């Protein structure tokens, strides 16, 4: 529901390490996504493929939340986003954080850069042998571009 989506956005910007990002990208072939019209049942696979765009999709959701006034721009800091997308999950699962990824470290850092460059999520993706086609979540929509950088 809308109330649930707003509550999730508010949990993200709250900055509590109890809430962190996880994804379950499920690239079901396109033929499994179609309903069975002969039987009248809507027994299609429910998963979505989002793997290449998950970070951008999170930022899109935060932008939408800010636009509607559900969260504020001031709440959506780099530290909050980095905690939610990266650090809190590592802490929860007790995965050591490399010093090269540390926000406050003086050593070189490897980061991602997110920019609005007009990247459009493809309408579908076909395997190299042409046998499997999947439809990404929010196909045809624009989202953030991501690249890795050395700081």
mmCIF file of C-alpha atoms in Angstrom:
data_model
loop_
_atom_site.group_PDB
_atom_site.id
_atom_site.type_symbol
_atom_site.label_atom_id
_atom_site.label_comp_id
_atom_site.label_asym_id
_atom_site.label_seq_id
_atom_site.Cartn_x
_atom_site.Cartn_y
_atom_site.Cartn_z
ATOM 1 C CA UNK A 1 0.000 0.000 0.000
ATOM 2 C CA UNK A 2 0.998 3.629 -0.247
ATOM 3 C CA UNK A 3 1.241 3.826 3.545
ATOM 4 C CA UNK A 4 3.668 0.885 3.528
ATOM 5 C CA UNK A 5 5.856 2.493 0.838
ATOM 6 C CA UNK A 6 5.958 5.762 2.794
ATOM 7 C CA UNK A 7 6.884 3.875 5.983
ATOM 8 C CA UNK A 8 9.725 2.117 4.124
ATOM 9 C CA UNK A 9 11.088 5.426 2.827
ATOM 10 C CA UNK A 10 10.917 6.891 6.317
ATOM 11 C CA UNK A 11 12.763 3.856 7.697
ATOM 12 C CA UNK A 12 15.545 4.398 5.136
ATOM 13 C CA UNK A 13 16.126 8.044 6.058
ATOM 14 C CA UNK A 14 15.734 7.382 9.795
ATOM 15 C CA UNK A 15 19.325 6.118 9.614
ATOM 16 C CA UNK A 16 18.706 3.144 11.892
ATOM 17 C CA UNK A 17 21.029 0.230 11.208
ATOM 18 C CA UNK A 18 18.028 -2.071 11.774
ATOM 19 C CA UNK A 19 16.964 -1.304 8.198
ATOM 20 C CA UNK A 20 19.218 -2.084 5.267
ATOM 21 C CA UNK A 21 18.902 -2.856 1.589
ATOM 22 C CA UNK A 22 18.517 -6.308 0.123
ATOM 23 C CA UNK A 23 17.373 -7.366 -3.298
ATOM 24 C CA UNK A 24 15.988 -10.544 -4.765
ATOM 25 C CA UNK A 25 16.190 -10.043 -8.478
ATOM 26 C CA UNK A 26 14.218 -12.829 -10.146
ATOM 27 C CA UNK A 27 14.703 -12.923 -13.899
ATOM 28 C CA UNK A 28 11.874 -15.237 -14.953
ATOM 29 C CA UNK A 29 11.700 -15.766 -18.729
ATOM 30 C CA UNK A 30 9.099 -13.614 -20.461
ATOM 31 C CA UNK A 31 6.932 -16.618 -21.362
ATOM 32 C CA UNK A 32 6.532 -17.349 -17.624
ATOM 33 C CA UNK A 33 5.318 -13.792 -17.043
ATOM 34 C CA UNK A 34 2.311 -14.096 -19.325
ATOM 35 C CA UNK A 35 -1.031 -15.164 -17.903
ATOM 36 C CA UNK A 36 -2.696 -18.324 -19.075
ATOM 37 C CA UNK A 37 -5.608 -16.938 -21.098
ATOM 38 C CA UNK A 38 -6.989 -20.376 -21.974
ATOM 39 C CA UNK A 39 -7.478 -21.369 -18.333
ATOM 40 C CA UNK A 40 -8.410 -17.849 -17.244
ATOM 41 C CA UNK A 41 -5.866 -18.106 -14.442
ATOM 42 C CA UNK A 42 -3.263 -15.461 -13.783
ATOM 43 C CA UNK A 43 -0.638 -18.026 -12.846
ATOM 44 C CA UNK A 44 2.403 -16.101 -14.031
ATOM 45 C CA UNK A 45 5.765 -15.874 -12.245
ATOM 46 C CA UNK A 46 5.723 -12.967 -9.796
ATOM 47 C CA UNK A 47 9.432 -12.080 -9.587
ATOM 48 C CA UNK A 48 11.020 -9.036 -11.204
ATOM 49 C CA UNK A 49 14.445 -8.508 -12.755
ATOM 50 C CA UNK A 50 16.164 -5.450 -11.305
ATOM 51 C CA UNK A 51 19.802 -6.480 -10.880
ATOM 52 C CA UNK A 52 21.443 -3.846 -13.059
ATOM 53 C CA UNK A 53 19.444 -0.940 -11.664
ATOM 54 C CA UNK A 54 18.783 -1.605 -7.971
ATOM 55 C CA UNK A 55 20.846 1.303 -6.642
ATOM 56 C CA UNK A 56 19.261 3.728 -9.092
ATOM 57 C CA UNK A 57 15.794 2.411 -8.250
ATOM 58 C CA UNK A 58 16.399 3.102 -4.550
ATOM 59 C CA UNK A 59 17.457 6.659 -5.386
ATOM 60 C CA UNK A 60 14.415 7.060 -7.621
ATOM 61 C CA UNK A 61 12.175 6.014 -4.712
ATOM 62 C CA UNK A 62 13.877 8.540 -2.406
ATOM 63 C CA UNK A 63 13.405 11.289 -5.015
ATOM 64 C CA UNK A 64 9.727 10.437 -5.357
ATOM 65 C CA UNK A 65 9.351 10.473 -1.573
ATOM 66 C CA UNK A 66 11.004 13.889 -1.390
ATOM 67 C CA UNK A 67 8.859 15.223 -4.241
ATOM 68 C CA UNK A 68 5.665 14.177 -2.434
ATOM 69 C CA UNK A 69 6.857 15.454 0.952
ATOM 70 C CA UNK A 70 6.923 12.021 2.609
ATOM 71 C CA UNK A 71 10.606 12.567 3.447
ATOM 72 C CA UNK A 72 12.788 15.665 3.217
ATOM 73 C CA UNK A 73 15.846 16.393 1.116
ATOM 74 C CA UNK A 74 17.762 17.116 4.335
ATOM 75 C CA UNK A 75 17.039 13.578 5.573
ATOM 76 C CA UNK A 76 18.432 12.029 2.404
ATOM 77 C CA UNK A 77 22.160 12.426 3.024
ATOM 78 C CA UNK A 78 25.030 10.519 1.476
ATOM 79 C CA UNK A 79 25.730 8.933 4.867
ATOM 80 C CA UNK A 80 22.144 7.712 5.209
ATOM 81 C CA UNK A 81 22.123 6.289 1.678
ATOM 82 C CA UNK A 82 25.546 4.645 2.102
ATOM 83 C CA UNK A 83 24.493 3.153 5.430
ATOM 84 C CA UNK A 84 21.270 1.752 4.000
ATOM 85 C CA UNK A 85 22.759 0.428 0.734
ATOM 86 C CA UNK A 86 26.065 -0.855 2.052
ATOM 87 C CA UNK A 87 27.232 -0.522 5.639
ATOM 88 C CA UNK A 88 24.266 -1.615 7.782
ATOM 89 C CA UNK A 89 23.871 -4.963 6.022
ATOM 90 C CA UNK A 90 27.596 -5.690 6.311
ATOM 91 C CA UNK A 91 27.440 -4.876 10.018
ATOM 92 C CA UNK A 92 24.347 -7.042 10.554
ATOM 93 C CA UNK A 93 25.983 -10.060 8.893
ATOM 94 C CA UNK A 94 29.339 -9.238 10.536
ATOM 95 C CA UNK A 95 31.119 -8.904 7.205
ATOM 96 C CA UNK A 96 34.334 -6.927 7.698
ATOM 97 C CA UNK A 97 34.437 -3.596 5.927
ATOM 98 C CA UNK A 98 37.608 -3.038 3.943
ATOM 99 C CA UNK A 99 39.456 0.157 4.868
ATOM 100 C CA UNK A 100 39.342 1.051 1.174
ATOM 101 C CA UNK A 101 35.576 1.377 1.506
ATOM 102 C CA UNK A 102 35.534 3.280 4.767
ATOM 103 C CA UNK A 103 33.861 6.692 4.672
ATOM 104 C CA UNK A 104 36.238 8.233 7.221
ATOM 105 C CA UNK A 105 39.465 6.487 6.180
ATOM 106 C CA UNK A 106 42.462 8.401 4.834
ATOM 107 C CA UNK A 107 43.314 5.513 2.498
ATOM 108 C CA UNK A 108 42.175 5.456 -1.137
ATOM 109 C CA UNK A 109 38.510 4.721 -1.562
ATOM 110 C CA UNK A 110 36.571 2.892 -4.196
ATOM 111 C CA UNK A 111 33.145 4.426 -4.665
ATOM 112 C CA UNK A 112 30.245 4.437 -7.012
ATOM 113 C CA UNK A 113 29.175 7.566 -8.789
ATOM 114 C CA UNK A 114 25.511 8.001 -9.529
ATOM 115 C CA UNK A 115 24.534 10.533 -12.144
ATOM 116 C CA UNK A 116 21.523 11.497 -14.178
ATOM 117 C CA UNK A 117 22.759 10.692 -17.668
ATOM 118 C CA UNK A 118 19.498 9.617 -19.219
ATOM 119 C CA UNK A 119 20.032 5.865 -18.792
ATOM 120 C CA UNK A 120 16.890 4.018 -19.788
ATOM 121 C CA UNK A 121 16.108 0.565 -18.443
ATOM 122 C CA UNK A 122 15.801 -1.720 -21.478
ATOM 123 C CA UNK A 123 12.373 -3.040 -22.459
ATOM 124 C CA UNK A 124 13.758 -6.591 -22.398
ATOM 125 C CA UNK A 125 17.056 -8.457 -22.209
ATOM 126 C CA UNK A 126 17.824 -11.555 -24.277
ATOM 127 C CA UNK A 127 20.449 -14.171 -23.429
ATOM 128 C CA UNK A 128 23.458 -14.439 -25.739
ATOM 129 C CA UNK A 129 22.039 -17.616 -27.313
ATOM 130 C CA UNK A 130 18.666 -15.911 -27.867
ATOM 131 C CA UNK A 131 16.744 -18.586 -25.960
ATOM 132 C CA UNK A 132 15.756 -16.593 -22.868
ATOM 133 C CA UNK A 133 14.190 -13.144 -22.738
ATOM 134 C CA UNK A 134 13.492 -11.328 -19.465
ATOM 135 C CA UNK A 135 11.624 -8.098 -18.796
ATOM 136 C CA UNK A 136 13.321 -5.759 -16.295
ATOM 137 C CA UNK A 137 11.397 -3.972 -13.557
ATOM 138 C CA UNK A 138 10.350 -0.473 -14.716
ATOM 139 C CA UNK A 139 11.328 -1.247 -18.284
ATOM 140 C CA UNK A 140 11.577 1.738 -20.585
ATOM 141 C CA UNK A 141 11.908 4.194 -17.671
ATOM 142 C CA UNK A 142 14.856 6.469 -16.994
ATOM 143 C CA UNK A 143 17.029 5.935 -13.915
ATOM 144 C CA UNK A 144 20.431 6.810 -12.507
ATOM 145 C CA UNK A 145 23.678 5.770 -14.215
ATOM 146 C CA UNK A 146 26.261 4.076 -12.013
ATOM 147 C CA UNK A 147 30.029 3.807 -12.459
ATOM 148 C CA UNK A 148 32.891 2.752 -10.203
ATOM 149 C CA UNK A 149 35.531 5.358 -9.377
ATOM 150 C CA UNK A 150 38.777 5.475 -7.400
ATOM 151 C CA UNK A 151 38.826 8.398 -5.012
#
